[in-house]
GROMACS .gro file of C-alpha atoms in nm:
model
  190
    1MET     CA    1  -2.042   3.435  -0.857
    2ARG     CA    2  -2.342   3.218  -0.784
    3VAL     CA    3  -2.673   3.312  -0.945
    4ASN     CA    4  -2.967   3.256  -0.714
    5ASP     CA    5  -3.268   3.119  -0.902
    6SER     CA    6  -3.514   3.049  -0.620
    7GLY     CA    7  -3.774   2.887  -0.849
    8LYS     CA    8  -3.521   2.638  -0.984
    9ASN     CA    9  -3.388   2.576  -0.633
   10ARG     CA   10  -3.737   2.499  -0.503
   11ARG     CA   11  -3.808   2.264  -0.793
   12ASP     CA   12  -3.477   2.084  -0.744
   13ILE     CA   13  -3.535   2.047  -0.371
   14GLY     CA   14  -3.893   1.934  -0.426
   15TRP     CA   15  -3.800   1.666  -0.678
   16MET     CA   16  -3.510   1.547  -0.465
   17GLY     CA   17  -3.737   1.536  -0.158
   18LEU     CA   18  -4.000   1.339  -0.345
   19ALA     CA   19  -3.739   1.092  -0.472
   20CYS     CA   20  -3.598   1.044  -0.121
   21LEU     CA   21  -3.948   0.996   0.023
   22VAL     CA   22  -4.031   0.729  -0.234
   23LEU     CA   23  -3.696   0.558  -0.175
   24GLN     CA   24  -3.745   0.575   0.203
   25LEU     CA   25  -4.089   0.417   0.184
   26ALA     CA   26  -4.028   0.164  -0.094
   27LEU     CA   27  -3.660   0.071  -0.085
   28ALA     CA   28  -3.524   0.131   0.265
   29PRO     CA   29  -3.736  -0.131   0.447
   30ASN     CA   30  -3.626  -0.398   0.198
   31ILE     CA   31  -3.251  -0.339   0.222
   32ALA     CA   32  -3.107  -0.427   0.561
   33VAL     CA   33  -2.776  -0.525   0.711
   34ALA     CA   34  -2.827  -0.668   1.059
   35ASN     CA   35  -3.097  -0.430   1.192
   36GLY     CA   36  -2.972  -0.125   1.002
   37HIS     CA   37  -3.160   0.037   0.715
   38ILE     CA   38  -3.080   0.321   0.477
   39ASN     CA   39  -3.200   0.657   0.606
   40PHE     CA   40  -3.285   0.868   0.302
   41ALA     CA   41  -3.402   1.152   0.527
   42ILE     CA   42  -3.042   1.204   0.638
   43VAL     CA   43  -2.923   1.185   0.277
   44PHE     CA   44  -3.177   1.448   0.168
   45ALA     CA   45  -3.112   1.679   0.463
   46GLY     CA   46  -2.735   1.653   0.418
   47ILE     CA   47  -2.743   1.726   0.046
   48VAL     CA   48  -2.972   2.027   0.087
   49ALA     CA   49  -2.772   2.163   0.380
   50LEU     CA   50  -2.444   2.125   0.194
   51SER     CA   51  -2.584   2.262  -0.134
   52TYR     CA   52  -2.794   2.555  -0.013
   53GLY     CA   53  -2.727   2.591   0.361
   54GLY     CA   54  -2.883   2.856   0.580
   55PRO     CA   55  -3.256   2.860   0.656
   56THR     CA   56  -3.337   2.643   0.352
   57GLY     CA   57  -3.115   2.362   0.479
   58VAL     CA   58  -3.250   2.383   0.833
   59LEU     CA   59  -3.614   2.384   0.716
   60CYS     CA   60  -3.557   2.088   0.485
   61GLY     CA   61  -3.373   1.904   0.763
   62PHE     CA   62  -3.663   1.956   1.002
   63LEU     CA   63  -3.926   1.852   0.746
   64SER     CA   64  -3.736   1.543   0.633
   65GLY     CA   65  -3.683   1.440   0.996
   66LEU     CA   66  -4.052   1.491   1.070
   67VAL     CA   67  -4.153   1.281   0.769
   68PHE     CA   68  -3.908   1.011   0.880
   69ASP     CA   69  -4.057   1.018   1.231
   70LEU     CA   70  -4.410   0.986   1.095
   71CYS     CA   71  -4.307   0.689   0.879
   72SER     CA   72  -4.119   0.503   1.153
   73THR     CA   73  -4.203   0.351   1.489
   74GLY     CA   74  -3.983   0.591   1.686
   75PRO     CA   75  -4.096   0.892   1.885
   76ILE     CA   76  -4.225   1.180   1.676
   77GLY     CA   77  -3.984   1.470   1.675
   78LEU     CA   78  -3.660   1.289   1.759
   79MET     CA   79  -3.522   1.263   1.405
   80ALA     CA   80  -3.668   1.606   1.326
   81LEU     CA   81  -3.466   1.756   1.612
   82LEU     CA   82  -3.149   1.569   1.517
   83LEU     CA   83  -3.171   1.659   1.148
   84THR     CA   84  -3.247   2.023   1.229
   85ILE     CA   85  -2.930   2.044   1.438
   86SER     CA   86  -2.730   1.847   1.180
   87SER     CA   87  -2.853   2.066   0.893
   88PHE     CA   88  -2.769   2.380   1.087
   89VAL     CA   89  -2.415   2.257   1.145
   90LEU     CA   90  -2.369   2.140   0.785
   91GLY     CA   91  -2.514   2.455   0.629
   92ILE     CA   92  -2.365   2.713   0.862
   93GLU     CA   93  -2.134   2.850   0.589
   94ASN     CA   94  -2.435   2.917   0.361
   95ARG     CA   95  -2.254   2.818   0.041
   96ASN     CA   96  -2.254   2.526  -0.199
   97ARG     CA   97  -1.995   2.301  -0.039
   98LEU     CA   98  -2.079   2.008  -0.268
   99SER     CA   99  -1.939   2.180  -0.575
  100ASP     CA  100  -1.683   2.404  -0.399
  101ASP     CA  101  -1.515   2.144  -0.178
  102SER     CA  102  -1.669   1.801  -0.232
  103SER     CA  103  -1.409   1.606  -0.033
  104GLY     CA  104  -1.440   1.840   0.267
  105ALA     CA  105  -1.818   1.822   0.237
  106LEU     CA  106  -1.799   1.442   0.240
  107VAL     CA  107  -1.593   1.436   0.560
  108VAL     CA  108  -1.824   1.680   0.739
  109TYR     CA  109  -2.130   1.490   0.617
  110LEU     CA  110  -1.996   1.154   0.736
  111ILE     CA  111  -1.913   1.290   1.083
  112SER     CA  112  -2.253   1.456   1.114
  113THR     CA  113  -2.433   1.146   0.987
  114PHE     CA  114  -2.253   0.915   1.227
  115ALA     CA  115  -2.331   1.143   1.523
  116THR     CA  116  -2.697   1.173   1.420
  117ILE     CA  117  -2.745   0.799   1.374
  118LEU     CA  118  -2.560   0.715   1.695
  119VAL     CA  119  -2.765   0.957   1.906
  120TYR     CA  120  -3.089   0.838   1.742
  121HIS     CA  121  -3.020   0.472   1.820
  122LEU     CA  122  -2.901   0.546   2.175
  123VAL     CA  123  -3.225   0.733   2.243
  124MET     CA  124  -3.416   0.444   2.086
  125LEU     CA  125  -3.233   0.217   2.334
  126LEU     CA  126  -3.370   0.431   2.616
  127PHE     CA  127  -3.722   0.390   2.471
  128GLY     CA  128  -3.681   0.012   2.463
  129GLN     CA  129  -3.650  -0.030   2.085
  130ALA     CA  130  -3.312  -0.205   2.116
  131GLY     CA  131  -3.217  -0.488   2.349
  132SER     CA  132  -2.873  -0.374   2.460
  133LEU     CA  133  -2.597  -0.126   2.391
  134VAL     CA  134  -2.432  -0.377   2.157
  135ASP     CA  135  -2.760  -0.414   1.968
  136ALA     CA  136  -2.803  -0.036   1.942
  137PHE     CA  137  -2.446   0.037   1.835
  138VAL     CA  138  -2.318  -0.268   1.646
  139LEU     CA  139  -2.637  -0.409   1.496
  140ARG     CA  140  -2.825  -0.086   1.429
  141ALA     CA  141  -2.610   0.229   1.424
  142LEU     CA  142  -2.304   0.100   1.234
  143PRO     CA  143  -2.500  -0.077   0.955
  144THR     CA  144  -2.736   0.219   0.921
  145PHE     CA  145  -2.436   0.451   0.893
  146ALA     CA  146  -2.268   0.232   0.630
  147LEU     CA  147  -2.584   0.201   0.419
  148THR     CA  148  -2.669   0.571   0.448
  149ALA     CA  149  -2.315   0.673   0.353
  150ALA     CA  150  -2.329   0.436   0.055
  151ALA     CA  151  -2.659   0.594  -0.056
  152TYR     CA  152  -2.519   0.946  -0.014
  153LEU     CA  153  -2.209   0.898  -0.231
  154PRO     CA  154  -2.376   0.858  -0.574
  155ALA     CA  155  -2.630   1.133  -0.504
  156ALA     CA  156  -2.363   1.378  -0.391
  157TYR     CA  157  -2.140   1.288  -0.686
  158LEU     CA  158  -2.418   1.349  -0.938
  159LEU     CA  159  -2.528   1.674  -0.775
  160SER     CA  160  -2.178   1.812  -0.732
  161HIS     CA  161  -2.109   1.765  -1.103
  162SER     CA  162  -2.448   1.884  -1.224
  163HIS     CA  163  -2.417   2.215  -1.034
  164GLY     CA  164  -2.075   2.277  -1.183
  165SER     CA  165  -2.184   2.216  -1.542
  166GLY     CA  166  -2.441   2.494  -1.550
  167LEU     CA  167  -2.390   2.859  -1.630
  168GLN     CA  168  -2.101   2.995  -1.429
  169LEU     CA  169  -2.057   3.365  -1.470
  170GLY     CA  170  -1.721   3.380  -1.295
  171GLY     CA  171  -1.541   3.135  -1.525
  172GLY     CA  172  -1.716   3.233  -1.846
  173ALA     CA  173  -1.515   3.550  -1.917
  174THR     CA  174  -1.185   3.369  -1.872
  175SER     CA  175  -1.282   3.092  -2.108
  176LEU     CA  176  -1.410   3.339  -2.370
  177ARG     CA  177  -1.084   3.535  -2.349
  178SER     CA  178  -0.869   3.228  -2.394
  179ARG     CA  179  -1.073   3.085  -2.681
  180HIS     CA  180  -1.104   3.402  -2.888
  181GLY     CA  181  -0.786   3.582  -2.791
  182GLY     CA  182  -0.973   3.901  -2.705
  183GLY     CA  183  -0.916   4.138  -2.417
  184ARG     CA  184  -1.112   4.149  -2.096
  185TYR     CA  185  -1.424   4.299  -2.250
  186SER     CA  186  -1.356   4.232  -2.614
  187LEU     CA  187  -1.503   3.921  -2.771
  188GLY     CA  188  -1.353   3.990  -3.115
  189LYS     CA  189  -1.036   3.842  -3.259
  190ARG     CA  190  -0.714   4.040  -3.275
   0.00000   0.00000   0.00000
């Protein structure tokens, strides 16, 4: 059973969003492989969509994409559209996939991230931001995907283990029973 604490969820999302914004503005332009840079907006949108899903994930995906568009030289609304669609697909189950099935969540995230980055750079090719298809795919999309996936892994690992260490009502009764030897509702010793 998952307890829904909306105040804590909002604080967690707010702090994570602020951290990703600072990293996007301060760190991402300085770390590059070929012409690819880390996209912390995709990391943030993916983590929120996989952790909370539903309307929260879609809204955070749209807002992070819009902030990315406002901070970059691309057309405004392109990354917002792509991250809204990506967050909808990632969060369609409306459950915490990071702590429930972290390996499955990783696979789905990597596929979604690759598709999002590939479509973004192909559209940027149409707008004249890349010189050729090789430049858009090999020098921009693949390095951006590799760097973004590398940035996602530690964040997802930390968040998947921090959600599981909190109060879990479903596993608490079992552990109390086994520790104290009591019955289902008895906490006393026999």
